[in-house]
Each structure stands twice: as structure tokens, then as C-alpha cells.
Short mmCIF file of C-alpha atoms and ligand atoms in Angstrom, two decimals:
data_model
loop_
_atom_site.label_atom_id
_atom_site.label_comp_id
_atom_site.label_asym_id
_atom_site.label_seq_id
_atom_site.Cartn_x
_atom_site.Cartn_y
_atom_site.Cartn_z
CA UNK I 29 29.22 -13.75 24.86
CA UNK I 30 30.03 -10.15 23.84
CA UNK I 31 28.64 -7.51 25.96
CA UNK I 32 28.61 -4.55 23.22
CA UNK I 33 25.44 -3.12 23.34
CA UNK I 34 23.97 -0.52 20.57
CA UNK I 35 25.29 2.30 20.67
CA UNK I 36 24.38 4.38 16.86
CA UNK I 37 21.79 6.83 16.78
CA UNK I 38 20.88 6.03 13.13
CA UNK I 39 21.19 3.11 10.32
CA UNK I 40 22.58 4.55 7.41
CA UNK I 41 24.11 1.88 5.37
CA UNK I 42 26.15 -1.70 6.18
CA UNK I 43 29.71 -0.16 5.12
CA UNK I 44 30.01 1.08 8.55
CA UNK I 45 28.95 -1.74 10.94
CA UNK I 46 31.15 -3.53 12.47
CA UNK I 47 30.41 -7.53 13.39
CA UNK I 48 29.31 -7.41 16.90
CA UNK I 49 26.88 -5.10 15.56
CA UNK I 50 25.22 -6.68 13.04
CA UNK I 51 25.14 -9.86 15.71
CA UNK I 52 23.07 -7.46 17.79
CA UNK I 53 20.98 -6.39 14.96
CA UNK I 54 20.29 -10.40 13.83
CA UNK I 55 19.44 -11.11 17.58
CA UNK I 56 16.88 -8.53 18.06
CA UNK I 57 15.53 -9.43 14.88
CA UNK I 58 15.06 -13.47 15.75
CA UNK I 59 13.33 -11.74 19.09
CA UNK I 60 10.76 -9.77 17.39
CA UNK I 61 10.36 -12.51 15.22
CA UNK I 62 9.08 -14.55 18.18
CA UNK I 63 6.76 -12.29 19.24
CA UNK I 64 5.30 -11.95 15.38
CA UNK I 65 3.75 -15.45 16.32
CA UNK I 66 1.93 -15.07 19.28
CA UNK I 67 -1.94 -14.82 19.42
CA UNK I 68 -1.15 -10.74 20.28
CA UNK I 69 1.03 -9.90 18.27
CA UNK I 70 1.93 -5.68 19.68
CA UNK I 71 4.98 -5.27 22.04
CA UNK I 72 4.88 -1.78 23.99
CA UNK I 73 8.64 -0.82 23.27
CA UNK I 74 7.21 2.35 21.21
CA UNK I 75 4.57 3.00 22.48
CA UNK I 76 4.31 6.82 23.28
CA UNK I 77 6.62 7.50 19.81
CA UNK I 78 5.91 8.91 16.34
CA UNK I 79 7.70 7.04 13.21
CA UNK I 80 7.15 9.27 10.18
CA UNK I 81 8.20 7.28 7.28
CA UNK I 82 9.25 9.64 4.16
CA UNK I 83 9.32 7.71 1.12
CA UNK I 84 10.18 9.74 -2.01
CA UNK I 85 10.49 7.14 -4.12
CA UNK I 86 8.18 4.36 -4.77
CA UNK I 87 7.80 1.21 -2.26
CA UNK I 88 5.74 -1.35 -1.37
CA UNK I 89 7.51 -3.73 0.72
CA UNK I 90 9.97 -1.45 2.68
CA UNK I 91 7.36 1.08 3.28
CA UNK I 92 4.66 -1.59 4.44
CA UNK I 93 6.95 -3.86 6.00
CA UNK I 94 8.33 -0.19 8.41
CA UNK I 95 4.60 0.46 8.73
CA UNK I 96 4.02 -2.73 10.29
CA UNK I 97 7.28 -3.06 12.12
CA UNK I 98 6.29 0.70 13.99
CA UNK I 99 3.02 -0.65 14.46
CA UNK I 100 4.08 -3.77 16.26
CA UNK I 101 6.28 -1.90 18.52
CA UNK I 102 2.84 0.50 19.17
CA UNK I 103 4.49 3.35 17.67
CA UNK I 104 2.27 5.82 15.95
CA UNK I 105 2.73 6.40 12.26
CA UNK I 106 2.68 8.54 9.34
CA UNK I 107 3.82 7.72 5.95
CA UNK I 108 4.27 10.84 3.30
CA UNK I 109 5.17 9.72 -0.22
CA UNK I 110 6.68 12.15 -2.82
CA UNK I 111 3.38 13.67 -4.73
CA UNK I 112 1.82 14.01 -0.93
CA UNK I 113 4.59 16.35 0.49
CA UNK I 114 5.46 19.84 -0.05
CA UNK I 115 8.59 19.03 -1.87
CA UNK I 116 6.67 19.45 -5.40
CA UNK I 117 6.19 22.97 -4.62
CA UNK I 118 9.44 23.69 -4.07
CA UNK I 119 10.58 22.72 -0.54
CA UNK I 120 14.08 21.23 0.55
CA UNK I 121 14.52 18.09 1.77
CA UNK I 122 16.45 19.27 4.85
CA UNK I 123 13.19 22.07 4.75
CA UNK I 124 10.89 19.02 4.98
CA UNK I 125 12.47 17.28 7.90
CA UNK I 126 13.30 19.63 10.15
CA UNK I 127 9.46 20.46 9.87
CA UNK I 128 8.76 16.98 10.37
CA UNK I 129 11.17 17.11 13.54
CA UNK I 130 9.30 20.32 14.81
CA UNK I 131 6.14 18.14 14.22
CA UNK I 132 7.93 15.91 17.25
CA UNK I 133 8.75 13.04 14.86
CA UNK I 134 10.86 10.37 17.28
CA UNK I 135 12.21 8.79 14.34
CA UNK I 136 12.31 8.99 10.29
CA UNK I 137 12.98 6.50 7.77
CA UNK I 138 14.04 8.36 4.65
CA UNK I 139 13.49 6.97 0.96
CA UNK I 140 15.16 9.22 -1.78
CA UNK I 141 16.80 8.74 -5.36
CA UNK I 142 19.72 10.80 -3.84
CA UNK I 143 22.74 9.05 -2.51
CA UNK I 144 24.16 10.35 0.93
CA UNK I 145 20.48 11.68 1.54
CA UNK I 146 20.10 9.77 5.05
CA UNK I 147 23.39 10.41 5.84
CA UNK I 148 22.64 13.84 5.36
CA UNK I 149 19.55 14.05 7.31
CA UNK I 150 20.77 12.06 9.96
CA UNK I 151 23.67 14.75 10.64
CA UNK I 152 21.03 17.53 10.61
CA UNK I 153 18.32 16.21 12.96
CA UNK I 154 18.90 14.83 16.71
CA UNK I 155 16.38 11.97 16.38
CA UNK I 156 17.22 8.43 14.77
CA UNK I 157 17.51 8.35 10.52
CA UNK I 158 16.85 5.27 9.08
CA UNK I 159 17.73 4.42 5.70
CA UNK I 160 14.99 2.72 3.56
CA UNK I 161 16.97 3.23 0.60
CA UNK I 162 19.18 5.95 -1.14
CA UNK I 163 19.26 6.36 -4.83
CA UNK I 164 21.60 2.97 -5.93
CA UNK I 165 24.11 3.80 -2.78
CA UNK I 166 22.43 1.47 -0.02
CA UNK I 167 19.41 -0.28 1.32
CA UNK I 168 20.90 -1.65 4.82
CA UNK I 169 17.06 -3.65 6.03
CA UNK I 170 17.52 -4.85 3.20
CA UNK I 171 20.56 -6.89 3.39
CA UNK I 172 20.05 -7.36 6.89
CA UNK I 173 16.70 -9.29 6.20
CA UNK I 174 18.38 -10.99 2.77
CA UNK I 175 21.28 -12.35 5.41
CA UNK I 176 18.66 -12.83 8.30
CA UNK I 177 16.66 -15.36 5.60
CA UNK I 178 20.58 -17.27 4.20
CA UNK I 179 21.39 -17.74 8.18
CA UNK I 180 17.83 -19.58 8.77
CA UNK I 181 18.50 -21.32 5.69
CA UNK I 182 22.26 -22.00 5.66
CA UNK I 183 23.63 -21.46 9.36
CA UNK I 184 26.58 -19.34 9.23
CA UNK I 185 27.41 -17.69 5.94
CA UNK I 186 31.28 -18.39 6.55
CA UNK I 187 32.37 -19.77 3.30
CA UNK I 188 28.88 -19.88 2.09
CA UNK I 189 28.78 -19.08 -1.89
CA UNK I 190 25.99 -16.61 -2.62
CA UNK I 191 25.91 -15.25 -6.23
CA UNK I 192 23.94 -11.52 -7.12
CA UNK I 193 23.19 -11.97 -10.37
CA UNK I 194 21.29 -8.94 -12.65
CA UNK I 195 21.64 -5.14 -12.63
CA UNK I 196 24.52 -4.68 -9.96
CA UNK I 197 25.80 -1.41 -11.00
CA UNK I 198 22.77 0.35 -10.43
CA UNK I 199 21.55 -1.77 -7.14
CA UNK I 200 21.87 -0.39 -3.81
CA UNK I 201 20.56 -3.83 -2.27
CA UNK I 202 24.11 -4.92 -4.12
CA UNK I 203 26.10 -2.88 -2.18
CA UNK I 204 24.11 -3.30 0.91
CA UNK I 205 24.38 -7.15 0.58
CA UNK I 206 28.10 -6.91 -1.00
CA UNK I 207 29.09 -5.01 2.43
CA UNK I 208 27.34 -7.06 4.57
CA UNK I 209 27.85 -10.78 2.87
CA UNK I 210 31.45 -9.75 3.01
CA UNK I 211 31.68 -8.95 6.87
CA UNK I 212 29.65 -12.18 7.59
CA UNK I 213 32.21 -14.13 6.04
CA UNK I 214 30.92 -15.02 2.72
CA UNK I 215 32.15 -15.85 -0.83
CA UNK I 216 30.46 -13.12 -3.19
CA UNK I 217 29.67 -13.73 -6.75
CA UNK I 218 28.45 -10.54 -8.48
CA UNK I 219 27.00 -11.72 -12.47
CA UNK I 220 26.13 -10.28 -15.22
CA UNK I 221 26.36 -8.24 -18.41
CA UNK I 222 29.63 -6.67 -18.32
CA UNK I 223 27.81 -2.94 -18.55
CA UNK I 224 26.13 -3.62 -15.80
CA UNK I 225 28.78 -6.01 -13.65
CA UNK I 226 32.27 -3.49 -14.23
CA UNK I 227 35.19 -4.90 -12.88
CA UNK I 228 35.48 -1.99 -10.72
CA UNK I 229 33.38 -4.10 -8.27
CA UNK I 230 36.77 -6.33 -7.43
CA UNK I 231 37.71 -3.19 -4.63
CA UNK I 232 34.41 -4.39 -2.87
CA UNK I 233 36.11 -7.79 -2.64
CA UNK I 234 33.77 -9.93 -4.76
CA UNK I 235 34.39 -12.12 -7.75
CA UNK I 236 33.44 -10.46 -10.83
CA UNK I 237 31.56 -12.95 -13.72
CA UNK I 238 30.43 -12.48 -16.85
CA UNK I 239 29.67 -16.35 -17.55
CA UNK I 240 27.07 -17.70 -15.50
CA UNK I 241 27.18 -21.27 -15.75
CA UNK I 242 30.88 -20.47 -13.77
CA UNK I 243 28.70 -18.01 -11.36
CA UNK I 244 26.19 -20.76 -9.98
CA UNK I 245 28.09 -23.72 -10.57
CA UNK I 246 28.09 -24.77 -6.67
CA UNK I 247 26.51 -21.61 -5.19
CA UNK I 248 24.70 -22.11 -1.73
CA UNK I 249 22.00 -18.85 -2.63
CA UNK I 250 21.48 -16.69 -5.63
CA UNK I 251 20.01 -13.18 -5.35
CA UNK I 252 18.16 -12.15 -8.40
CA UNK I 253 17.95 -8.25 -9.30
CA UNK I 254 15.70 -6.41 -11.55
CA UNK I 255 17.10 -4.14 -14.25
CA UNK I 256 16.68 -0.98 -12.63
CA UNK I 257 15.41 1.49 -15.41
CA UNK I 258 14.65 4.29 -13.40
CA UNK I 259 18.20 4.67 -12.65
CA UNK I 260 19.43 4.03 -16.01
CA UNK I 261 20.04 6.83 -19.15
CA UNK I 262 21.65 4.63 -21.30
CA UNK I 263 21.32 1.75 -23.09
CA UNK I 264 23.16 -1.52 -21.44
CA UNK I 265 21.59 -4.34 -23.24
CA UNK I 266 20.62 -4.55 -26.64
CA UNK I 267 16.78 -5.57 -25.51
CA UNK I 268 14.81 -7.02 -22.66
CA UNK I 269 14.66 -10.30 -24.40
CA UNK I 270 18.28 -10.94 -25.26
CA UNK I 271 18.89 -10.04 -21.15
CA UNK I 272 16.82 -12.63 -20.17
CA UNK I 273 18.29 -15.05 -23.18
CA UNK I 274 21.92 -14.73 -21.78
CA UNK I 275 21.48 -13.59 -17.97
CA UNK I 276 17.85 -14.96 -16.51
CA UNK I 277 17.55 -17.50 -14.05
CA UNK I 278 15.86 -20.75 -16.00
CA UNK I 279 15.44 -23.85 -14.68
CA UNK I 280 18.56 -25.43 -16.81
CA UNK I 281 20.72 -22.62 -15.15
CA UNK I 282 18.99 -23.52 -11.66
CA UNK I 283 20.49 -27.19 -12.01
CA UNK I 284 23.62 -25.76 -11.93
CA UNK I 285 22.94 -24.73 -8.16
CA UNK I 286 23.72 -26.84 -4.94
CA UNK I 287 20.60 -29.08 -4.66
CA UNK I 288 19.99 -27.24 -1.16
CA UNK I 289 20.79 -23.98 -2.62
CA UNK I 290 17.97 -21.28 -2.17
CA UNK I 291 16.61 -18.57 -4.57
CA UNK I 292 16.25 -15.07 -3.63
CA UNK I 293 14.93 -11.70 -4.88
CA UNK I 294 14.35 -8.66 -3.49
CA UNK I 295 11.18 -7.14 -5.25
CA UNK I 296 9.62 -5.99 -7.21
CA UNK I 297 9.82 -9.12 -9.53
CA UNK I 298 10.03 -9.17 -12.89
CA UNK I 299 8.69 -12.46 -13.82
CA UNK I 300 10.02 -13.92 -16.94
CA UNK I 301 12.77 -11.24 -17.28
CA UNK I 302 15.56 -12.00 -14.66
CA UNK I 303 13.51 -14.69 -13.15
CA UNK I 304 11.65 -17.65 -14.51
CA UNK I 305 8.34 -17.40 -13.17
CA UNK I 306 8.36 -21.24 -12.16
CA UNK I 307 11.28 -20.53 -10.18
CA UNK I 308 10.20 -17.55 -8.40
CA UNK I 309 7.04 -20.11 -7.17
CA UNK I 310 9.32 -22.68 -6.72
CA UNK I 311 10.00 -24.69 -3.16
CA UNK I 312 13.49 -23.31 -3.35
CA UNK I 313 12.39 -19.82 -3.59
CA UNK I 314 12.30 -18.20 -0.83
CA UNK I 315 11.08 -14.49 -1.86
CA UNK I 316 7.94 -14.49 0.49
CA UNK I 317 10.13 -15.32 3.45
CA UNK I 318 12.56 -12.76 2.74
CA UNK I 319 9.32 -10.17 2.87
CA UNK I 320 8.07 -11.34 6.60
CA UNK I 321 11.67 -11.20 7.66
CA UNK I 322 11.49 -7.49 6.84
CA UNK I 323 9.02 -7.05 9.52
CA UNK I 324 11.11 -8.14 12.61
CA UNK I 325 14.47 -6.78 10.88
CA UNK I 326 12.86 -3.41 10.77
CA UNK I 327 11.20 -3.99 14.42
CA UNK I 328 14.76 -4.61 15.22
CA UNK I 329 16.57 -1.25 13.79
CA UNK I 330 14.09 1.07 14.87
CA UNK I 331 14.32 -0.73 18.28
CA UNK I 332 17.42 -0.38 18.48
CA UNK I 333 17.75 3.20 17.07
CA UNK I 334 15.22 4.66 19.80
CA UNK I 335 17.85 3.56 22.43
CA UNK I 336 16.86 -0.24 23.49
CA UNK I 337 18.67 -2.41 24.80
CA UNK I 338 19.07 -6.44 24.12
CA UNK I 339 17.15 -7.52 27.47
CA UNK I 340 14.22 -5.24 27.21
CA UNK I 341 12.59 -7.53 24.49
CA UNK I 342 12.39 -10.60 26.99
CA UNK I 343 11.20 -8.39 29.81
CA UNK I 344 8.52 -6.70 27.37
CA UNK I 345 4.84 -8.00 28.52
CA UNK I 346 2.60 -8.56 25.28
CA UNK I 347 -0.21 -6.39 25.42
N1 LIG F 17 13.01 -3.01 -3.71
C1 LIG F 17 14.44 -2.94 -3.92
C2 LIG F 17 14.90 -1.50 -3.84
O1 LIG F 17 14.16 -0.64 -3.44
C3 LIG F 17 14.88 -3.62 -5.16
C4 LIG F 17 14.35 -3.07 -6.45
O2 LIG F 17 13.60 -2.09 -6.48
O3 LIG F 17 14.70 -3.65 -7.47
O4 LIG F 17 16.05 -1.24 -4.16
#
């Protein structure tokens, strides 16, 4: 067994990980998961430690899911969201965290419409930068708790088809799972209209499709996204209804799946647009489990971020 231990400061995106790393990253995570079930359910590994939790853009799971994840490490917390911070009158972002590092912050996970804003911040402040999430660049706890969810459900991904079907151009949990399917071994599909599926997404190493039926026939998991309109100026469809006509996930385009496969999404859904809403309740969705997993992934990263190590978690005395 590998001996690498942790080493990073900050988790900015997936591009940069290498595999040993995310292995260290997926163990932590199935340890905090096993503490998520006992009667009490805190560990102390934070205790003494401030997470603030910037989130500029909107969020429910990722912000809630950190929240928790802080609070079951007994970190304090703070969350500030964008119309409750001083950047409407005018501040900087790099204004606004260095204030929140002279505050005595330990760490900060950073939501922002800006790509390269984590990176940024996490060059400019000595205390860990998680990314929750920049602009449609990356959204590593993410991936990490979409793969974390395939590996319960499929064992290892090598070889493992997994098709992301829906709005990939302007999807940073694309990229995110594009980098990190890819390292892990799988096959990636990514689907769609051909606005919003360019070919350009070949150099990631993925198959490109524009005809569906091809992109599920035989895949082990498909990842639905929603149509990101925030991030779009143009038009890429000719309407909501012919999208979900050609591209959304029915239960005729289902059958074309392996009879094992799984369903996933990140959230928000859009029922009825990119997802039939059967199908999103359906026993081979598995959209809830993907949301717990987010709570020991992100127990895991800002574990690991603060500087602990892989033994500490078995040593660590509920409390
Ligand atoms: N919640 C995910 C994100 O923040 C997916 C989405 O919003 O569609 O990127």
C-alpha cells in the first residue's frame, strides 16, 4: 500500500491531482462516512478552527453539505453569501479575504462566477482554499462525491462507461468529473446539442456525441446536467421544450442503459427538462445518495487541507 500522504495546502480543481491522491481523498471520505452513522455523530479533528464559507453565488447543497461537513469535524462556522458581504459596496474579493484571514479564518471555501478565483485566493492567503465552485471552470467535491457514489455502485471505474449528458460547455461539474473520470480510468461520454457539446472537448479525452441513443447504448452511469442559464448570453437551443424533445432523459432512452446502470445528477434538478421526473424518483437514481456523500467528501478535503493525516481518523475518539 502506498505511503504518500497529503501533502496540498488547498483543493482547487481535479486537473492537478494526481492518483495516489485522489485514493487518499476517497479513503478519508469512506472514514468519515463511518463515523456519519454512529449514535454521535461529531469527530474532534477541528475542533478549535474557524471554516468561513464564502459563497457568492447561489448554493444549497455545497454550501449545506460544507456547513455540515465543518460541523462534524467541530469546526466553528460562518457562511457569508453575496448580498450579505461588503462586496456590493464596492470591495475586492482579494479585499474581502484577506479581512476574513485577519478575522483568523483557518480555512475558506470560496464560491464565485469567476474562473481562477480560488486559485487566486489560495496564492494570496496562507490558510487552506477550497473550491466550492468557480464560474463553469471546476467544482472538484463535486466530482469527488459523483466518483465516490459510481465506486459504491460500480467498484472500480476502470473501463466503466459513464455518459454526461446536458449543458457541458457551460458545466464546471463537467470538467471536474471529465478530469477526474479520466484519471480513474474511465470511458467518458460527453452528449448533447452540438452548441453546447463542441468538439473541442476531444483534447479532454472524451468521446464527443451528438446522438444519444449511441451515447447510452451500454453505459454503466449517466450524469444528467441542467442547462445552465446564468452562464449563458446566447441562444443554444431553439426552446426549452425542443431540448428536452431531442436531449432529456425518458424512460425509452433509459432502456437503452445497462440494466444495472445508475442515474445521476448533480442539482439543482430540473424535473421534466433534462430529466424525467419518474426517473429522477426512480430505484436507479441515485441523486439523494450523491447529496449525503457530499458530507463525508467535504469532511474529507477540509480534513485533509488543515494538515491531517490518514491514521488520525481511526485514532479520533467520538465525542
Ligand atoms: N450545483 C452544481 C453547480 O453548482 C450544478 C448546477 O448548478 O447545475 O455547478
Amino acid at each position: 500500500m502506498s505511503t504518500q500522504t497529503w501533502t496540498k495546502k488547498d483543493l482547487v480543481g481535479i486537473e492537478h491531482l494526481n492518483r495516489e491522491e485522489l485514493e487518499i481523498i476517497f479513503r478519508t471520505t469512506s472514514a468519515f462516512k463511518g463515523t456519519l452513522t454512529r449514535n454521535v455523530k461529531k469527530v474532534p479533528a477541528l475542533r478549535g478552527k474557524t471554516v468561513v464559507n464564502l459563497f457568492l453565488e447561489p448554493s444549497t447543497r455545497t454550501r449545506v453539505a460544507f456547513e455540515m461537513a465543518a460541523k462534524r469535524l467541530s469546526a466553528d462556522v460562518v457562511t457569508i453569501t453575496a448580498s450579505a458581504s461588503s462586496l456590493v459596496k464596492g470591495e475586492t474579493l482579494r479585499d474581502t479575504a484577506q479581512n476574513i484571514r485577519a478575522l483568523n479564518a483557518d480555512l475558506l471555501v470560496l464560491r464565485h462566477s469567476a474562473p481562477g478565483s480560488a486559485a487566486y485566493l489560495a496564492r494570496i492567503l496562507d490558510i487552506p482554499v477550497i473550491n466550492g465552485g468557480d464560474g463553469a471552470h471546476e467544482h472538484p467535491t463535486q466530482a469527488l462525491l459523483d466518483c465516490f457514489t459510481m465506486r459504491e455502485h460500480l467498484g472500480d471505474l476502470t473501463g466503466k462507461k459513464v455518459t454526461i449528458l446536458g449543458d457541458i460547455l457551460f458545466s464546471r461539474v463537467a470538467r471536474s468529473n471529465i478530469w477526474l473520470l479520466g484519471k480513474l480510468g474511465a470511458k467518458v461520454t460527453v452528449a448533447g446539442p452540438s452548441t453546447l457539446v463542441p468538439d473541442t472537448f476531444t483534447h479532454m479525452g472524451v468521446t464527443v456525441s451528438h446522438n444519444l441513443p449511441e451515447a447510452l447504448a451500454d453505459a454503466d452511469a449517466v450524469m444528467l446536467l441542467r442547462i445552465q442559464h446564468e452562464r449563458q448570453t446566447a441562444t443554444h437551443f431553439p426552446s426549452l421544450g425542443e431540448y428536452t424533445g431531442m436531449f432529456g432523459l425518458n424512460q425509452a432512452r433509459a432502456a437503452l442503459l445497462k440494466p444495472e446502470a445508475i442515474i445521476m445528477h448533480p442539482g439543482p434538478i430540473n424535473r421534466g427538462v433534462e430529466i424525467d421526473s419518474n426517473l429522477a424518483d426512480s430505484s436507479r437514481s441515485v441523486i439523494l445518495e450523491q447529496v449525503t456523500n457530499g458530507i463525508a467528501t467535504r469532511m474529507a478535503v477540509l480534513y485533509l487541507c488543515s494538515g491531517g493525516g490518514p491514521d488520525l481518523i481511526s485514532k479520533q475518539e467520538s465525542k
